[in-house]
Tab-separated table of N, CA and C in Angstrom:
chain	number	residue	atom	x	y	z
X	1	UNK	N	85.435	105.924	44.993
X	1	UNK	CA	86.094	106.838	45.892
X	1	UNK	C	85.955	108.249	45.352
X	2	UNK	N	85.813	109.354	45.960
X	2	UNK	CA	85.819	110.272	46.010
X	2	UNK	C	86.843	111.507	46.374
X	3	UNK	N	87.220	112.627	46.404
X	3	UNK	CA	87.740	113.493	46.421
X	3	UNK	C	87.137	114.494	47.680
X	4	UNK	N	87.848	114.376	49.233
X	4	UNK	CA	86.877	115.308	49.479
X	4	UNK	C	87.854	116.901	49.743
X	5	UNK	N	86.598	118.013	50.560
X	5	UNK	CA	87.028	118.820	50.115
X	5	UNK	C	88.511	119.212	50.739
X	6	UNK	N	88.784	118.625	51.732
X	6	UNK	CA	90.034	118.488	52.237
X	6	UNK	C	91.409	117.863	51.541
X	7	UNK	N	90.925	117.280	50.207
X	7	UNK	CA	92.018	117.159	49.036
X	7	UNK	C	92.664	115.400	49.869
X	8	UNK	N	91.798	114.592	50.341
X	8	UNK	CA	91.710	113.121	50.783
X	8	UNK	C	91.132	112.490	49.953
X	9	UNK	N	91.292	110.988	49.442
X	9	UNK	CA	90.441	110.187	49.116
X	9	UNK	C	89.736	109.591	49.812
X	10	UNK	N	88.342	109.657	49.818
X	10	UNK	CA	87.660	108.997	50.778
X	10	UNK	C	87.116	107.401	50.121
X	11	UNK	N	86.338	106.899	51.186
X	11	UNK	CA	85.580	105.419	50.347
X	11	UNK	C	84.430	105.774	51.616
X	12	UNK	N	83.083	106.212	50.876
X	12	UNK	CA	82.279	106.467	52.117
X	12	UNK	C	81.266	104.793	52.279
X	13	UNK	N	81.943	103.871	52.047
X	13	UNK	CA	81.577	102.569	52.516
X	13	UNK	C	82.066	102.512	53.843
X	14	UNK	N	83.369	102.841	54.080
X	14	UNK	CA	83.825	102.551	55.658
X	14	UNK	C	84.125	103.923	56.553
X	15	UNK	N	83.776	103.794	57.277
X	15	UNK	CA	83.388	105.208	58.553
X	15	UNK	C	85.096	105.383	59.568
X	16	UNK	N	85.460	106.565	58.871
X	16	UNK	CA	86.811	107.066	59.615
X	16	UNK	C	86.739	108.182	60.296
X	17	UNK	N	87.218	108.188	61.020
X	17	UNK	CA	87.370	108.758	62.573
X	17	UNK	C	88.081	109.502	62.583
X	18	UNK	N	89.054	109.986	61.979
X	18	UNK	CA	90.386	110.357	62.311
X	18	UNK	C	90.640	111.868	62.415
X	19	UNK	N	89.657	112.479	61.843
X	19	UNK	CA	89.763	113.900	61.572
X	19	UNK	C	88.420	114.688	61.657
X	20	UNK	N	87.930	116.008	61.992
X	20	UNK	CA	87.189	116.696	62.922
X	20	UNK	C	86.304	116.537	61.688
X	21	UNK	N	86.408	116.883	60.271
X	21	UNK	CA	85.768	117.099	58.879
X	21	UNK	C	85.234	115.442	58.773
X	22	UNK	N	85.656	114.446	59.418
X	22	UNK	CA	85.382	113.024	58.787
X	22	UNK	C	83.889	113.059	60.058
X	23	UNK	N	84.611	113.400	61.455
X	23	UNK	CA	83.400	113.450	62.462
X	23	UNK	C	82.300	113.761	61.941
X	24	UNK	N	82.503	115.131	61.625
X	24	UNK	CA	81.396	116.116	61.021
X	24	UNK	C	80.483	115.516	60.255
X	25	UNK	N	81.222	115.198	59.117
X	25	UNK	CA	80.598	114.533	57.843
X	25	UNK	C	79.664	113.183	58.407
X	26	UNK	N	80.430	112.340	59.661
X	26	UNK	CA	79.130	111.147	59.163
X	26	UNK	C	78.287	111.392	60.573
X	27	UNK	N	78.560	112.286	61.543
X	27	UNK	CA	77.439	112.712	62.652
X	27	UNK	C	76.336	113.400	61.645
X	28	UNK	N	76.621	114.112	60.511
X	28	UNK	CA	75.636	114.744	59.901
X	28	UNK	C	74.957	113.354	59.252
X	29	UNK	N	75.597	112.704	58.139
X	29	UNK	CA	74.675	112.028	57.388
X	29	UNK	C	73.720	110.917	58.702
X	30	UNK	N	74.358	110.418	59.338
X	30	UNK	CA	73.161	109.956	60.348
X	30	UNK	C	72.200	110.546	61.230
X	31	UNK	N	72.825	111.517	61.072
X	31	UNK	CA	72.020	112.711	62.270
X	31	UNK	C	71.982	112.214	63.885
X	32	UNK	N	73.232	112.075	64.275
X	32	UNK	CA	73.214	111.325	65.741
X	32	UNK	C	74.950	112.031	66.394
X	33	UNK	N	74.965	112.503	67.562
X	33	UNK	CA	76.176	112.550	67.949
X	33	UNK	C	77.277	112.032	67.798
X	34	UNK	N	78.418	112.722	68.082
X	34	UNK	CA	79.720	111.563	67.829
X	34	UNK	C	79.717	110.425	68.723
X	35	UNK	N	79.257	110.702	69.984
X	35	UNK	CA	79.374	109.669	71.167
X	35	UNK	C	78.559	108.545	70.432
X	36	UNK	N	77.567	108.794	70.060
X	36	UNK	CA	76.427	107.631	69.808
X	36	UNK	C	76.810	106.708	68.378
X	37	UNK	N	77.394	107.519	67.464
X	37	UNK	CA	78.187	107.019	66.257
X	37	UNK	C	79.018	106.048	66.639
X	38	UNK	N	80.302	106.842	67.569
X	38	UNK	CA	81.621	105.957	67.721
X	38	UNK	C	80.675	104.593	68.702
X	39	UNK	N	79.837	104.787	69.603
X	39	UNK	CA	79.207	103.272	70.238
X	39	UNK	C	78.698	102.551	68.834
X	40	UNK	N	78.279	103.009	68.195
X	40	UNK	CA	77.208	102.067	66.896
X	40	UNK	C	78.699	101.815	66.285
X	41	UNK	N	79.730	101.894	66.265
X	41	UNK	CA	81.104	101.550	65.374
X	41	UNK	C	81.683	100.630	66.354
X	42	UNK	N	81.564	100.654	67.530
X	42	UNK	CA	82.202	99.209	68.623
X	42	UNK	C	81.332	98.681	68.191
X	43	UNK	N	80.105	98.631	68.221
X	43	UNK	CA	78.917	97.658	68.151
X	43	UNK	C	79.737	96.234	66.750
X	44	UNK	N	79.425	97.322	65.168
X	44	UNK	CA	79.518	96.372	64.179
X	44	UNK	C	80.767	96.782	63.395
X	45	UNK	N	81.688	97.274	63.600
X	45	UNK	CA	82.794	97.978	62.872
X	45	UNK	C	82.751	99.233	61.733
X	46	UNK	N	83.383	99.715	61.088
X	46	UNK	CA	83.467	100.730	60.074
X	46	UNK	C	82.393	100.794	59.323
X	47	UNK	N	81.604	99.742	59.042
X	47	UNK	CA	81.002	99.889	57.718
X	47	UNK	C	79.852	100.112	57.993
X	48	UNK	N	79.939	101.266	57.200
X	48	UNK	CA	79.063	102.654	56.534
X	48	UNK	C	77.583	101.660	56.995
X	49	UNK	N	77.383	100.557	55.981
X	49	UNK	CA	75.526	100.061	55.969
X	49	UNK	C	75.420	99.449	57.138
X	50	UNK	N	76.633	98.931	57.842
X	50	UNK	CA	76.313	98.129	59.310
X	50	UNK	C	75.876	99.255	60.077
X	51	UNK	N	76.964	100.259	60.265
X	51	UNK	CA	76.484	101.410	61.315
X	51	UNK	C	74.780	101.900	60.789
X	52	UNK	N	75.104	102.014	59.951
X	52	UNK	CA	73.467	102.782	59.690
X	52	UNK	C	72.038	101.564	59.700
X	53	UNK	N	72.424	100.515	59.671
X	53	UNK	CA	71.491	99.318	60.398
X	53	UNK	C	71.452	99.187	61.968
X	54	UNK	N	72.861	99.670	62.483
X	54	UNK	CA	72.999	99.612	64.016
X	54	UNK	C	71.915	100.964	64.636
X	55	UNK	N	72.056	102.014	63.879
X	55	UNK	CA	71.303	103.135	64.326
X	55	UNK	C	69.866	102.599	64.157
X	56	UNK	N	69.842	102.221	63.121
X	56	UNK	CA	68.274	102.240	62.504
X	56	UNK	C	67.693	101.108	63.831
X	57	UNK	N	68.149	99.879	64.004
X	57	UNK	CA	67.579	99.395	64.930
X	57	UNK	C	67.484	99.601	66.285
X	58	UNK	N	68.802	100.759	66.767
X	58	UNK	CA	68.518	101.163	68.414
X	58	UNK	C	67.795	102.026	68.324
X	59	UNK	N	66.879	103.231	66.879
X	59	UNK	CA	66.044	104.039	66.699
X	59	UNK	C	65.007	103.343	66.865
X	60	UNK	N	64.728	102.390	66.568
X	60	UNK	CA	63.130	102.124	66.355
X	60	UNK	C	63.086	100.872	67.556
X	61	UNK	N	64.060	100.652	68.693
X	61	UNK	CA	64.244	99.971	70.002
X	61	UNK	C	63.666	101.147	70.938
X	62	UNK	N	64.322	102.252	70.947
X	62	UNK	CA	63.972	103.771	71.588
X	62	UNK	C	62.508	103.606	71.309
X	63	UNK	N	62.266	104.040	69.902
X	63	UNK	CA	60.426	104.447	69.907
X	63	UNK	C	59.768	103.153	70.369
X	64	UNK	N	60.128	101.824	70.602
X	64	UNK	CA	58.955	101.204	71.104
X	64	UNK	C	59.378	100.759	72.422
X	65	UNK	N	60.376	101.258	73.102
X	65	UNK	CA	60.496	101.563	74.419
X	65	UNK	C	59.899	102.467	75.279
X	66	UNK	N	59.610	103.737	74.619
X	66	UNK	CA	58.827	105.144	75.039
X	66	UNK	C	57.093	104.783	74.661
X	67	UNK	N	56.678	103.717	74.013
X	67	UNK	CA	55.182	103.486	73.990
X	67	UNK	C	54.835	103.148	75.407
């Protein structure tokens, strides 16, 4: 766990919602909107490597949809 700069402990294993700085933070590390985040979080729940497996596979569903 970490310290962030908002003086919270975070655990960036599980993906929280709750605050505009938490949005921020994991729309950036995936590089995908909030809308498209919070759907990839109904999909498989909080966690950090599920969501980022959920992206990774509707990313590379997209590129071989557009071939």
């Amino acid at each position: 766990m970490s310290i962030s700069g908002h003086g919270a402990q975070s655990d960036r294993r599980r993906i929280h919602l709750r605050k505009d700085f938490e949005i921020q933070y994991w729309t950036g590390v995936f590089g995908v909107t909030e809308a498209i985040l919070r759907e990839a979080i109904n999909r498989v729940g909080p966690s950090a490597e599920k969501v980022r497996e959920q992206l990774s596979r509707a990313s590379r569903a997209g590129r071989s949809e557009a071939r």
